[in-house]
XYZ file of C-alpha atoms in Angstrom:
588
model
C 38.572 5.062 0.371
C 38.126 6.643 -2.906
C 35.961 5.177 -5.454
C 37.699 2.596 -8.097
C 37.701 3.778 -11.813
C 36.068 0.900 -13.359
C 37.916 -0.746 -16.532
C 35.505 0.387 -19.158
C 35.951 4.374 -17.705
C 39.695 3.764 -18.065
C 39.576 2.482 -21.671
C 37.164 5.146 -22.854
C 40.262 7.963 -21.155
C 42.718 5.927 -22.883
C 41.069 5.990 -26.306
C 40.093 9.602 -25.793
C 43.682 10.776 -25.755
C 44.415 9.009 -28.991
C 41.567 10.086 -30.736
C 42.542 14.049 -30.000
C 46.208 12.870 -30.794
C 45.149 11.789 -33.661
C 42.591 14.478 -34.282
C 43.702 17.621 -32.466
C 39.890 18.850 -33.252
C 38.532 15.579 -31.545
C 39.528 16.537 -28.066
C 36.394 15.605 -25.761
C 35.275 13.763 -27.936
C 33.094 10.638 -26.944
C 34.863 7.209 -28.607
C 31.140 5.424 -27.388
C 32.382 2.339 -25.644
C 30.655 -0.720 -25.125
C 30.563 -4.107 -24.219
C 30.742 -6.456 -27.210
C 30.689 -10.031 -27.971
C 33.675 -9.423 -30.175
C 35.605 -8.746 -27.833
C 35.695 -7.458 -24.227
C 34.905 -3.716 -25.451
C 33.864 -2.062 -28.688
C 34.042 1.840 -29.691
C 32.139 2.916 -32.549
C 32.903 6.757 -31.991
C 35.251 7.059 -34.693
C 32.867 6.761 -37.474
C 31.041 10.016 -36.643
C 34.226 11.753 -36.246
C 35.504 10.702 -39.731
C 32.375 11.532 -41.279
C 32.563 15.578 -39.439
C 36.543 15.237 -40.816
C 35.831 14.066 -44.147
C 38.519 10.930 -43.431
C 38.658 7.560 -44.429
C 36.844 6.195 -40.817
C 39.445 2.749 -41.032
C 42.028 4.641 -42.306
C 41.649 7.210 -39.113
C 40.720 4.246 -36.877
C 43.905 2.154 -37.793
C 45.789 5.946 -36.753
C 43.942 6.069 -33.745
C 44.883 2.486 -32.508
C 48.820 3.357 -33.253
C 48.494 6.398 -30.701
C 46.992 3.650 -28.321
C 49.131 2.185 -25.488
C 49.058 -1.895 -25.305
C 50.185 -4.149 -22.324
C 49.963 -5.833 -19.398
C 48.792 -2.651 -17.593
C 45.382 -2.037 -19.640
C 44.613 -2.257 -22.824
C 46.497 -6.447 -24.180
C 45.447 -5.234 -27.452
C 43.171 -3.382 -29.693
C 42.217 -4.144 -33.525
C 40.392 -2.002 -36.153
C 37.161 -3.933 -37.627
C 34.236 -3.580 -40.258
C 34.293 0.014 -40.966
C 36.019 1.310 -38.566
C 35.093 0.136 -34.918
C 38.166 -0.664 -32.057
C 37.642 -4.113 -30.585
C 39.407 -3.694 -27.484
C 40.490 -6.547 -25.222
C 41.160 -6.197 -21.733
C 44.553 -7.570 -20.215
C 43.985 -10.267 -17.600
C 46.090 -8.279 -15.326
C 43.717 -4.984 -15.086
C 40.707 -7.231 -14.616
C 42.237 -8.930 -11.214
C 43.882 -5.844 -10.268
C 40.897 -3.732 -10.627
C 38.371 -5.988 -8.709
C 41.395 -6.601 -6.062
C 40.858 -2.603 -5.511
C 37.199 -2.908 -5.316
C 37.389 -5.464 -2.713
C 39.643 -3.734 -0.849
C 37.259 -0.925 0.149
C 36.870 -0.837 3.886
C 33.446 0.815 3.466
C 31.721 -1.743 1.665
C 30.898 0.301 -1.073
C 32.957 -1.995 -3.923
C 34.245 1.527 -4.943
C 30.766 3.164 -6.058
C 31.489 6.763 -6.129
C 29.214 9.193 -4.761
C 27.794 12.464 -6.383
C 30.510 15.029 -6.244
C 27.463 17.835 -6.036
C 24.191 16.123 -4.422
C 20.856 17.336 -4.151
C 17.859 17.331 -2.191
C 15.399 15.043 -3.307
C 11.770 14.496 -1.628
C 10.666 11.370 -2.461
C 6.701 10.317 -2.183
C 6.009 6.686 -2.382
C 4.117 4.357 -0.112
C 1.045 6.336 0.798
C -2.044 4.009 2.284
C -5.275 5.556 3.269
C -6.132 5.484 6.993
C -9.256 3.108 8.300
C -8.949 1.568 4.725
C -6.989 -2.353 4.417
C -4.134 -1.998 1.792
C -4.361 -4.403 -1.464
C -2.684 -5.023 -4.198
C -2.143 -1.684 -5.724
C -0.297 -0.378 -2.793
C 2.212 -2.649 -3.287
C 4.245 -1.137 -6.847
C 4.520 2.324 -4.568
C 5.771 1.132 -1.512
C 8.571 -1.681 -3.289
C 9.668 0.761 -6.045
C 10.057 3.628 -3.615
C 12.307 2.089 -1.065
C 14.325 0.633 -3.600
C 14.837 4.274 -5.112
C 15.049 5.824 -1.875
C 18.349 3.070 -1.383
C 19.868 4.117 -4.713
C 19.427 7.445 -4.004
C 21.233 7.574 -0.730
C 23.838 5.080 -1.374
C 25.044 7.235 -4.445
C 24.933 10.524 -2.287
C 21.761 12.107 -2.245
C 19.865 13.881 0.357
C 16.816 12.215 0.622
C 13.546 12.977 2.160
C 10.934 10.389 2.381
C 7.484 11.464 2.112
C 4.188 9.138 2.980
C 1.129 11.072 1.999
C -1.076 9.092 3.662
C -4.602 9.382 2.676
C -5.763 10.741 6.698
C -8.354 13.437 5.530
C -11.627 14.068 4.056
C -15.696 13.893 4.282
C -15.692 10.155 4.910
C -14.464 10.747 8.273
C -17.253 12.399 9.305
C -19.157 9.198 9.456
C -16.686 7.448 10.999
C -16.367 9.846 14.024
C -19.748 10.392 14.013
C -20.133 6.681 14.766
C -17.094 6.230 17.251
C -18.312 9.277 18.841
C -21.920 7.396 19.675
C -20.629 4.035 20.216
C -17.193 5.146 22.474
C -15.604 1.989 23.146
C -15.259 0.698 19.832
C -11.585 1.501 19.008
C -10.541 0.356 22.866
C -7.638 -2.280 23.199
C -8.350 -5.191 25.857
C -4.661 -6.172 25.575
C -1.317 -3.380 25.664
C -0.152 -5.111 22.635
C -2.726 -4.934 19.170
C -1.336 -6.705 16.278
C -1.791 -4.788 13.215
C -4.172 -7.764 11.689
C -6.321 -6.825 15.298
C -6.034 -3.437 14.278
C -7.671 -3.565 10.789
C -10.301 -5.983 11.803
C -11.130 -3.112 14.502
C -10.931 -0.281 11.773
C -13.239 -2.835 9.272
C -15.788 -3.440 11.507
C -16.365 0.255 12.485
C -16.231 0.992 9.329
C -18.965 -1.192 7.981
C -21.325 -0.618 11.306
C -20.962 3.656 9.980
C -21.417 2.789 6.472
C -24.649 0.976 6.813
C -26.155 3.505 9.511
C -25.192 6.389 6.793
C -26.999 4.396 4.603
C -29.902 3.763 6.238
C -30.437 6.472 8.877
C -31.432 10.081 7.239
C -30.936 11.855 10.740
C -27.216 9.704 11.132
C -26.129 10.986 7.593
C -26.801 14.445 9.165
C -24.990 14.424 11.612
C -22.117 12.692 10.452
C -22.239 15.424 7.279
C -22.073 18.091 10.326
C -18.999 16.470 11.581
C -16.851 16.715 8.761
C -17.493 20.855 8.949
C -16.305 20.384 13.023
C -13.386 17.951 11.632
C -12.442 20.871 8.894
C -12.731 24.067 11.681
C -10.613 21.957 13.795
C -12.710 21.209 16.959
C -10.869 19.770 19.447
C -12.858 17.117 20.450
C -13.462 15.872 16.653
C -9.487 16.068 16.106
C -9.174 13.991 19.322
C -11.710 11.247 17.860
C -9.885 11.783 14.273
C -6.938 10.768 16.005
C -8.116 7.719 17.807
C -8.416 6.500 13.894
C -5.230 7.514 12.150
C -2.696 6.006 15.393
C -4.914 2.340 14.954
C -4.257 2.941 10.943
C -0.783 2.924 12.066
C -0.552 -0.036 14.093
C -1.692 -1.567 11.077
C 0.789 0.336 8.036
C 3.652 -0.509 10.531
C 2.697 -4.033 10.525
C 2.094 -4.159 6.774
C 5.365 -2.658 6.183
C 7.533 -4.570 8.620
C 5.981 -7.630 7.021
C 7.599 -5.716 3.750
C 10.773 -5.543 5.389
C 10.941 -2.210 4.347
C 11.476 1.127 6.977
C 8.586 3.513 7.306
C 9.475 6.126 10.144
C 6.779 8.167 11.733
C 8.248 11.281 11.269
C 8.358 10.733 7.270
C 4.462 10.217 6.997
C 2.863 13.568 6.856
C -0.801 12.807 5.246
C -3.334 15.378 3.811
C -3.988 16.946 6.669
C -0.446 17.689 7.563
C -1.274 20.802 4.945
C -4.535 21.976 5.777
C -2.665 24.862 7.842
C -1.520 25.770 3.716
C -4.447 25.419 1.784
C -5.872 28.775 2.139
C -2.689 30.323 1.258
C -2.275 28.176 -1.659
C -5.773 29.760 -3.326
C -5.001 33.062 -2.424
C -1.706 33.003 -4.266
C -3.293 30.962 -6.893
C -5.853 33.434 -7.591
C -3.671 36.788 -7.050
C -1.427 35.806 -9.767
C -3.638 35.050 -12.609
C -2.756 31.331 -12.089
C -5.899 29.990 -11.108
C -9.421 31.742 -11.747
C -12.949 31.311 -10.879
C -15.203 29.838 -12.895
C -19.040 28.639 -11.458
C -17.680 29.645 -8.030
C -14.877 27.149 -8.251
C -11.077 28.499 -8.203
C -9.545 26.733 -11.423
C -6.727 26.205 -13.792
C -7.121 25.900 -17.663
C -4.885 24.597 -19.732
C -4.521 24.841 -23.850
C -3.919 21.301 -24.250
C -5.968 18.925 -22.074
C -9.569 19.197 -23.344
C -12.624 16.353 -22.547
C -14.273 14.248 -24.976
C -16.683 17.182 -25.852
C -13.827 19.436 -27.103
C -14.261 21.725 -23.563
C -11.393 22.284 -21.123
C -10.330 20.404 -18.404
C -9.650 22.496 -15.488
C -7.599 21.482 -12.511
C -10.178 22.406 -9.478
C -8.246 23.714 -6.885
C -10.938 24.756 -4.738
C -14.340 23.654 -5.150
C -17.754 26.288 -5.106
C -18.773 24.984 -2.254
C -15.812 26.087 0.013
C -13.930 22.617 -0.004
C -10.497 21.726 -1.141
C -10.083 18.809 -3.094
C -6.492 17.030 -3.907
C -4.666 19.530 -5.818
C -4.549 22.128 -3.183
C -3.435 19.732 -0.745
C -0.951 18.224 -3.660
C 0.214 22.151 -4.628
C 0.259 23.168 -0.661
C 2.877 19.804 -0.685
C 5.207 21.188 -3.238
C 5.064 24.936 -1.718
C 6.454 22.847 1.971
C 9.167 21.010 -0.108
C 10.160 23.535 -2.137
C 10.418 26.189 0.307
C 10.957 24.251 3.946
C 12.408 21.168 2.845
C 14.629 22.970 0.293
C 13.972 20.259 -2.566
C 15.638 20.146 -5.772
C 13.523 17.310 -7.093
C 10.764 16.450 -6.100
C 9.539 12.433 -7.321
C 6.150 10.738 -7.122
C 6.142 7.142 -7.254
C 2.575 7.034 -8.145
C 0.278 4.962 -10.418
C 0.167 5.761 -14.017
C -3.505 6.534 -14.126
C -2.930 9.567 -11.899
C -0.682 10.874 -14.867
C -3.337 13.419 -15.879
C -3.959 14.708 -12.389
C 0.199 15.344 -11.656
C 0.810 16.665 -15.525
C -1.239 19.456 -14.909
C -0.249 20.100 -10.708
C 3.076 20.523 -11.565
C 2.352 22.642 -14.871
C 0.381 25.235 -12.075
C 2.894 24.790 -9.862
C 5.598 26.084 -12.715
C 2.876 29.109 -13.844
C 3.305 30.263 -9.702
C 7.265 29.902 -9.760
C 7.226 27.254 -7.153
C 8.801 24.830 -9.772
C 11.704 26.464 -12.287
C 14.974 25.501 -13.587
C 16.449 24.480 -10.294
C 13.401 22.938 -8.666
C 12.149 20.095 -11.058
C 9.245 17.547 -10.420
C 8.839 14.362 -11.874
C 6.637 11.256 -11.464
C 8.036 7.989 -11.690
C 4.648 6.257 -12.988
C 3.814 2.470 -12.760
C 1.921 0.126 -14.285
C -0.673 -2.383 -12.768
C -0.598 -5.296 -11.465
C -2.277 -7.878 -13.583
C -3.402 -12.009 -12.384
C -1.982 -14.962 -14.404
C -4.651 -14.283 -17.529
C -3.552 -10.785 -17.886
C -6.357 -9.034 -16.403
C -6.041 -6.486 -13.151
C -5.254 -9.052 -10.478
C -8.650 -9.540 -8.449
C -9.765 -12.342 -6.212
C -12.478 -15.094 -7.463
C -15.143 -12.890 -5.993
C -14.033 -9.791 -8.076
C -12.629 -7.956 -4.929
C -9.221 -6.428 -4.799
C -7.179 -8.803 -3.388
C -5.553 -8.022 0.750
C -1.897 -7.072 0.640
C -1.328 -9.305 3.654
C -2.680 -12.025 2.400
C -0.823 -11.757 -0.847
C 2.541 -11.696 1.223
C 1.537 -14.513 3.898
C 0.915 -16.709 0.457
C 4.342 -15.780 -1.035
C 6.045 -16.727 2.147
C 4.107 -20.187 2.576
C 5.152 -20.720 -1.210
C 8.957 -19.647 -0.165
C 9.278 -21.682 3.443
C 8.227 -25.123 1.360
C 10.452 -24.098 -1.784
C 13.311 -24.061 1.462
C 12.258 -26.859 3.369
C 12.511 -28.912 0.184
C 16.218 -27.971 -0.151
C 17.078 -27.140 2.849
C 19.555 -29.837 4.654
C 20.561 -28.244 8.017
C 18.158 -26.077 8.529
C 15.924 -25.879 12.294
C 12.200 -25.234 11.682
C 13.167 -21.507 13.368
C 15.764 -20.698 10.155
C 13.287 -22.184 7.909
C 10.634 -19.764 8.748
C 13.136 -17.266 8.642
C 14.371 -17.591 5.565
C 10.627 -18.462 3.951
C 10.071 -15.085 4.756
C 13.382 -13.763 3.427
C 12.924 -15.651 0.304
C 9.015 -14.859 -0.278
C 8.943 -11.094 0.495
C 12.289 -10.714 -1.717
C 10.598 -12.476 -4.553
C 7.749 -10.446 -4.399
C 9.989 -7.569 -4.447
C 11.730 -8.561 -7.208
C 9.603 -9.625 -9.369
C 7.927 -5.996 -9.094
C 11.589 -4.594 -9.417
C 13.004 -6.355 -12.437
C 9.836 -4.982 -15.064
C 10.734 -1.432 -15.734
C 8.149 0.257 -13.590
C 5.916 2.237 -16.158
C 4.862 -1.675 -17.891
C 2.199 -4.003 -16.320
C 3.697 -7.182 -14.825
C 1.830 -10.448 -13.782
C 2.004 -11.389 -10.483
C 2.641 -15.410 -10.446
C 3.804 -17.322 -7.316
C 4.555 -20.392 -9.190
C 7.164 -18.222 -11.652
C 8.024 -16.290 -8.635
C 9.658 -18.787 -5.733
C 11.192 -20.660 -9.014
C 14.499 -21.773 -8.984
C 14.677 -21.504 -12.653
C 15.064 -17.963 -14.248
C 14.858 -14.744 -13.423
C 13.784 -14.983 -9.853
C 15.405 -13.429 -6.366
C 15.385 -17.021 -5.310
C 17.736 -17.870 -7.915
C 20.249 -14.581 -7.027
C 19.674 -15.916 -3.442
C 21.188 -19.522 -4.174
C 23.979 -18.435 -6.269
C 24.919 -15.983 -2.581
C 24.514 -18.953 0.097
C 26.146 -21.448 -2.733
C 29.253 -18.944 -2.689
C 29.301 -18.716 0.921
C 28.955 -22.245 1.611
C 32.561 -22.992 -0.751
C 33.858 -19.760 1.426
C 33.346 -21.549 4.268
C 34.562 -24.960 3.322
C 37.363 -23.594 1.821
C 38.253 -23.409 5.957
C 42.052 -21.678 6.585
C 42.110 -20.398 2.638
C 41.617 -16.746 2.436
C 40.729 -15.650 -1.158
C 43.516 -13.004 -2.253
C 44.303 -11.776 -5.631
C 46.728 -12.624 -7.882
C 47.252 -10.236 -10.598
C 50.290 -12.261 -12.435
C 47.524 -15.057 -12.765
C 46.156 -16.309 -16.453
C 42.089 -15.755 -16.249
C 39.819 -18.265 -18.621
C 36.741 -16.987 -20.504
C 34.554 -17.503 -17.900
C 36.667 -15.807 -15.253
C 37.094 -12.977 -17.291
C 33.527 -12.522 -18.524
C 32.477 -12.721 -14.634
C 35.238 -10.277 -13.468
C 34.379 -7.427 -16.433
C 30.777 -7.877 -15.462
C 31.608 -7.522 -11.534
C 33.349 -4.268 -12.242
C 30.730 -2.714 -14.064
C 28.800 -2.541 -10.574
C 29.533 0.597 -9.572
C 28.836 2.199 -13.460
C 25.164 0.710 -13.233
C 24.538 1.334 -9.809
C 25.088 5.290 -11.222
C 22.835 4.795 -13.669
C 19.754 3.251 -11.988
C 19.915 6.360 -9.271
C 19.913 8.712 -11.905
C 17.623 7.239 -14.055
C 15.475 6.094 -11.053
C 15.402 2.431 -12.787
C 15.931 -0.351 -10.291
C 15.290 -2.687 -13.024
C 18.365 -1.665 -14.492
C 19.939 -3.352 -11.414
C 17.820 -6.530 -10.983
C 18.651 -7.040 -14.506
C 22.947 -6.311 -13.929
C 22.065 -8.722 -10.628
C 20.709 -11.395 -12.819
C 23.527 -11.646 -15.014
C 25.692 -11.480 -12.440
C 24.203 -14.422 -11.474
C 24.777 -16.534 -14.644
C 28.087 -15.660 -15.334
C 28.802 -16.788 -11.820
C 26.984 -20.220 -12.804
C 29.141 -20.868 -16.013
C 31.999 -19.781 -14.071
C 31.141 -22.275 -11.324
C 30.211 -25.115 -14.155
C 33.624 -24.741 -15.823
C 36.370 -23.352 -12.902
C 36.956 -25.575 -10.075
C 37.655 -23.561 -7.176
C 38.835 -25.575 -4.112
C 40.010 -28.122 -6.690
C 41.904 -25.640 -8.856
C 45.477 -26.338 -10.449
C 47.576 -24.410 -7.848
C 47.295 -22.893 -4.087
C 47.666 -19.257 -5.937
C 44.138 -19.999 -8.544
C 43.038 -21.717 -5.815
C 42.772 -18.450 -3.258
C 42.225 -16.347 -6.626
C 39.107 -18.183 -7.869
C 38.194 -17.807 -4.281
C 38.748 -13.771 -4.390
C 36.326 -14.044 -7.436
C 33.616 -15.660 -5.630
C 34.009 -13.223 -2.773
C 33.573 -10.440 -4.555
C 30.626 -11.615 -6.360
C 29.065 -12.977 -3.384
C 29.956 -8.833 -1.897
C 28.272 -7.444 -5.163
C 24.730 -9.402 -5.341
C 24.656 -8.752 -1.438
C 25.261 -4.783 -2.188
C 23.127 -5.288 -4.543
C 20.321 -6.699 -3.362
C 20.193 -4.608 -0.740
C 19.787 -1.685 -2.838
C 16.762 -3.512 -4.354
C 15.587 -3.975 -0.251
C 16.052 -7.945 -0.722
C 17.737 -9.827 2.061
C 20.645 -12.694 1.019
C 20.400 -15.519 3.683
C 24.020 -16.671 4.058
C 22.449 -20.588 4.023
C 19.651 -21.974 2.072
C-alpha cells in the first residue's frame, strides 16, 4: 500500500497552485500551513510574498483564495483574515475519507511513508560496563535509544545498533588477577543463573579484589602485571577476561529484558572489539599532521577549547606511557563504521557531560577525512536524572541508586495502580500488566522531556492516572477496545456522506497528522515529539468520548462510523506507542 497524503500536505499543494496562479513568480513557494484555533488550518505565507512583491498582502490574499477550489472534496471553505492569513476549514468529507484510507492499510503502517532515499545510520546507545551493576544513569541511553532506533527503522532507515560496552581496561587486571588465584569463584552450581545471581557473583569478586589491591603491595603487583598480559593478548588472561564479560551478560540481558527492550549479542561490540585498530588509528593520526606528540603523549589541539589557565586542551589519543585511553578506541569506532559498516550518520545517545569529550573526537575525526559531507556524526545528548527535590537522584545513603531496583519499584507501584481498577483480571494478568504498565511509565516519562533537559523521576506522578502519564495513553487503548468489543456483530466502517461534530473532527485532523509527526521525530531524533502527539491524541479522544455516544449514537451508519473513529485511534496510540517501546494491554 502506498502511503496516505495526509490532509494538511494536500491543502498546502492546493494553496501552492493558487499562490503561483496568482503570482506566476511565487511558484514553490511555501504558503506555511498550520494548525489553528481559528479554524482547522491557517497559512501565513502570503505576507512574506506580498512584502518581496510590493502588494497589498489582503488584497493578494483575497486573489489567492479566488484561484482556490472549495467543496465537498477538500477544502469546505477558506476566508482571508487580519492582514492577510487563509483560515482554511476542512470539509467533513476529506477528514472521514482520508482516515478511511489510513485504516485501510494492510501493513499496519496507518499510511506513514518511508524515506524514498535511506541511509545507513549506526546508532550507539545502551552501553553498561562489564563486572559493574547498572544505576540510574544507564537508564536515559538505553530508553531513548531504542525508541530512536524504532523511529528510525519504521520510517526506512538502515539501522545498525551499536552497544559499546565498557569490557576493557586496567581494572581488569585485578579482577583476573583475583579469579585467577581463587578459580572457582565465577562457577554456576545450577545450568540456569539469573542475572540478579549473576551480579551478586560479579559484586562479590569484585569487592574481595578491591580490598586485596588495597591492602596487599605484592597483589597490586601482580594484578598491575596482568593488565600488560590482558593488553598483549595472552591466551590464558583472555580466557579468564572472558569468564567476566559472558556473566556481565547474563546480567545486561536480564536488565534489559526487564526493559522490555531487544539487545542482540551480535550488536554489542565493547572497547575491546577495537583494540585490533588502535595502533593504526595513531599511526594515521600522527602521519597526517592530525595528532602530534607532546610530553611523549600523541595529541590533538584545538584553537577553541582552552582550560581554566588559558592553556589548551588536547584530546590524548595515546598516552606517554604506551596506553590508549577512550578516544582511540572512540576514533578506531568511527574508522569501523565509516569504512566497514558503510555509515552515513553516525549518533551517540550519550550523556551531556561527555559533550566536551565527543565535540572534539569527531572534530579529529573530520581533520583525518573519516567524517566529511556525506559521513556526518552527531550526539543526541541527555540530561540527568534528578530525585523529587531536584537534585541528581541518589539513594538516602548518597549511593547511586540500582537500575533493577528502580524498575521492580515502578512495577509494584503499577500492579497495585491495576489491581485497584482492575475488575476481571486473574492475579497472572495482573502481574502482567503491572509490569506492562510500570516499565512503560518509566519509559515514558524519560521519553516525553525532550532529551537534552533534566527530568525528575517521581513514581507517584508517574503510575498517575491523571496527566501526562503512559498509564493514562494506556486506559484511553483498553477503554477503546473494551466498546470494540461490546459493540459485538458491529464492524466500524466509514461513512464519508456523514456530518462530523467538533469533537469528531478535532480527533480525526489530529489522527491524520500521525504519519507527518512520526517523520519528524525520526528526523529530528525527538521521541518527545511523539509522546507529546500521543498525549493529545489521548484527550481529544476523551472529549470525543465525553460528548459522542458511540454504541448509543443517532443511527446504525454514526453508530459503525464513531466506531471507525475509535478504531483508528485505538491503531494510532498502539503504533505509536510502540515506536516509543511501550506495550498497550488490550484490558486494564
Amino acid at each position: 500500500m502506498a502511503s496516505v497524503t495526509s490532509l494538511s500536505d494536500n491543502v498546502q499543494q492546493h494553496l501552492a497552485s493558487a499562490l503561483s496562479a496568482t503570482l506566476p513568480e511565487a511558484a514553490g513557494a511555501d504558503p506555511l500551513l498550520r494548525r489553528s484555533d481559528r479554524a482547522d488550518f491557517q497559512a501565513n505565507g502570503i505576507l512574506a510574498l506580498a512584502k518581496k512583491a510590493k502588494a497589498n498582502p489582503r488584497e493578494l490574499a483575497t486573489q489567492v483564495v479566488s484561484h482556490v477550489v472549495t467543496g465537498d472534496e477538500l477544502i469546505k471553505d477558506v476566508e482571508v483574515s487580519g492582514p492577510g492569513f487563509l483560515n482554511v476549514r476542512i470539509a467533513d468529507r476529506a477528514i472521514t475519507a482520508n482516515l478511511a484510507a489510513r485504516y485501510a492499510d494492510e501493513t499496519g503502517r496507518l499510511g506513514v511513508p518511508t524515506a524514498a532515499q535511506p541511509g545507513t545510520t549506526v546508532i550507539d546507545y545502551a552501553q553498561p560496563n562489564v563486572a559493574k551493576e547498572m544505576h540510574v544513569g544507564h537508564l536515559r541511553s538505553a530508553v531513548i535509544g531504542d525508541s530512536v532506533v524504532q523511529l528510525l527503522e519504521f520510517t526506512g532507515e538502515n539501522v545498525v545498533r551499536r552497544h559499546h560496552i565498557g569490557d576493557w581496561g586496567t581494572q581488569f587486571g585485578m579482577l583476573i588477577q583475583y579469579l585467577d588465584e581463587h578459580p572457582h569463584e565465577l562457577d554456576h552450581k545450577e545450568a540456569q543463573v539469573t542475572g540478579e545471581e549473576a551480579m551478586s557473583n560479579l559484586d562479590r569478586l569484585y569487592k574481595a579484589a578491591r580490598k586485596l589491591f588495597d591492602s596487599d603491595e605484592e597483589f597490586k603487583t601482580r594484578a598491575r602485571r596482568r593488565v600488560v598480559d590482558l593488553q598483549a593478548g595472552d591466551p590464558h588472561t583472555l580466557a579468564m577476561w572472558q569468564k567476566f564479560v559472558d556473566e556481565s551478560k547474563i546480567y545486561f540481558f536480564s536488565v534489559f529484558e526487564k526493559l522490555d527492550m531487544e539487545i542482540r549479542d551480535p550488536d554489542i561490540v565493547g572497547e575491546s572489539g577495537y583494540n585490533d585498530m588502535l595502533a593504526e588509528t595513531c599511526r594515521l593520526l600522527e602521519e597526517s599532521g592530525v595528532a602530534v606528540r607532546s610530553e611523549g603523549a600523541l595529541c590533538v589541539f584545538f584553537d577553541d577549547i582552552k582550560g581554566p589557565d588559558g592553556n589548551p586542551v588536547p584530546l590524548i589519543v595515546q598516552k606517554s606511557d604506551g596506553g590508549y585511553g577512550y578516544a582511540a578506541t572512540d576514533l578506531s569506532a568511527i574508522r569501523d563504521r565509516v569504512f566497514n559498516l558503510k555509515a552515513n550518520t553516525l549518533l551517540y545517545v550519550v550523556d551531556a557531560r561527555q559533550a566536551l569529550h565527543f565535540k572534539m573526537v569527531f572534530e579529529t575525526a573530520r581533520r583525518a577525512g573519516w567524517l566529511n559531507e556525506d559521513v556526518t556524526a552527531f550526539q543526541l545528548a541527555f540530561g540527568t536524572v534528578l530525585g523529587k527535590d531536584g537534585k541528581p537522584f541518589k539513594t538516602r545513603e548518597g549511593e547511586t541508586v540500582r537500575l533493577v531496583d528502580l524498575l521492580d519499584e515502578a512495577i509494584d507501584r503499577a500492579s497495585a495502580v491495576v489491581r485497584e481498577k482492575a475488575q476481571d483480571l486473574s492475579e497472572e494478568e495482573i502481574a502482567e500488566r503491572g509490569a506492562q504498565v510500570g516499565i512503560g511509565a518509566v519509559k515514558y516519562a524519560d521519553l516525553s522531556t525532550s532529551a537534552n533537559r533534566d527530568y525528575k523521576f517521581d513514581l507517584d506522578q508517574m503510575v498517575s492516572l491523571n496527566g501526562d502519564t503512559s498509564v493514562y495513553l494506556q486506559y484511553a487503548y483498553a477503554r477503546i477496545q473494551s466498546i470494540l468489543r461490546k459493540a459485538g456483530e458491529t464492524r466500524p466502517a466509514a461513512h464519508p456522506e456523514l456530518e462530523l461534530t467538533e469533537a469528531e473532527r478535532a480527533l480525526g485532523l489530529h489522527a491524520d497528522a500521525f504519519a507527518e509527526t512520526v517523520t519528524e521525530a525520526a528526523a529530528e531524533y525527538a521521541p518527545h515529539k511523539l509522546a507529546a502527539y500521543l498525549y493529545q491524541l489521548a484527550s481529544l479522544y476523551t472529549t470525543f468520548y465525553d460528548k459522542c455516544p458511540v454504541l448509543k449514537a443517532e443511527t446504525p451508519a454514526q453508530v459503525e462510523n464513531r466506531l471507525f473513529l475509535c478504531d483508528i485511534t485505538a491503531r494510532t496510540l498502539h503504533r505509536g506507542m510502540a515506536l516509543l517501546g511501550i506495550r498497550t494491554p488490550e484490558k486494564l
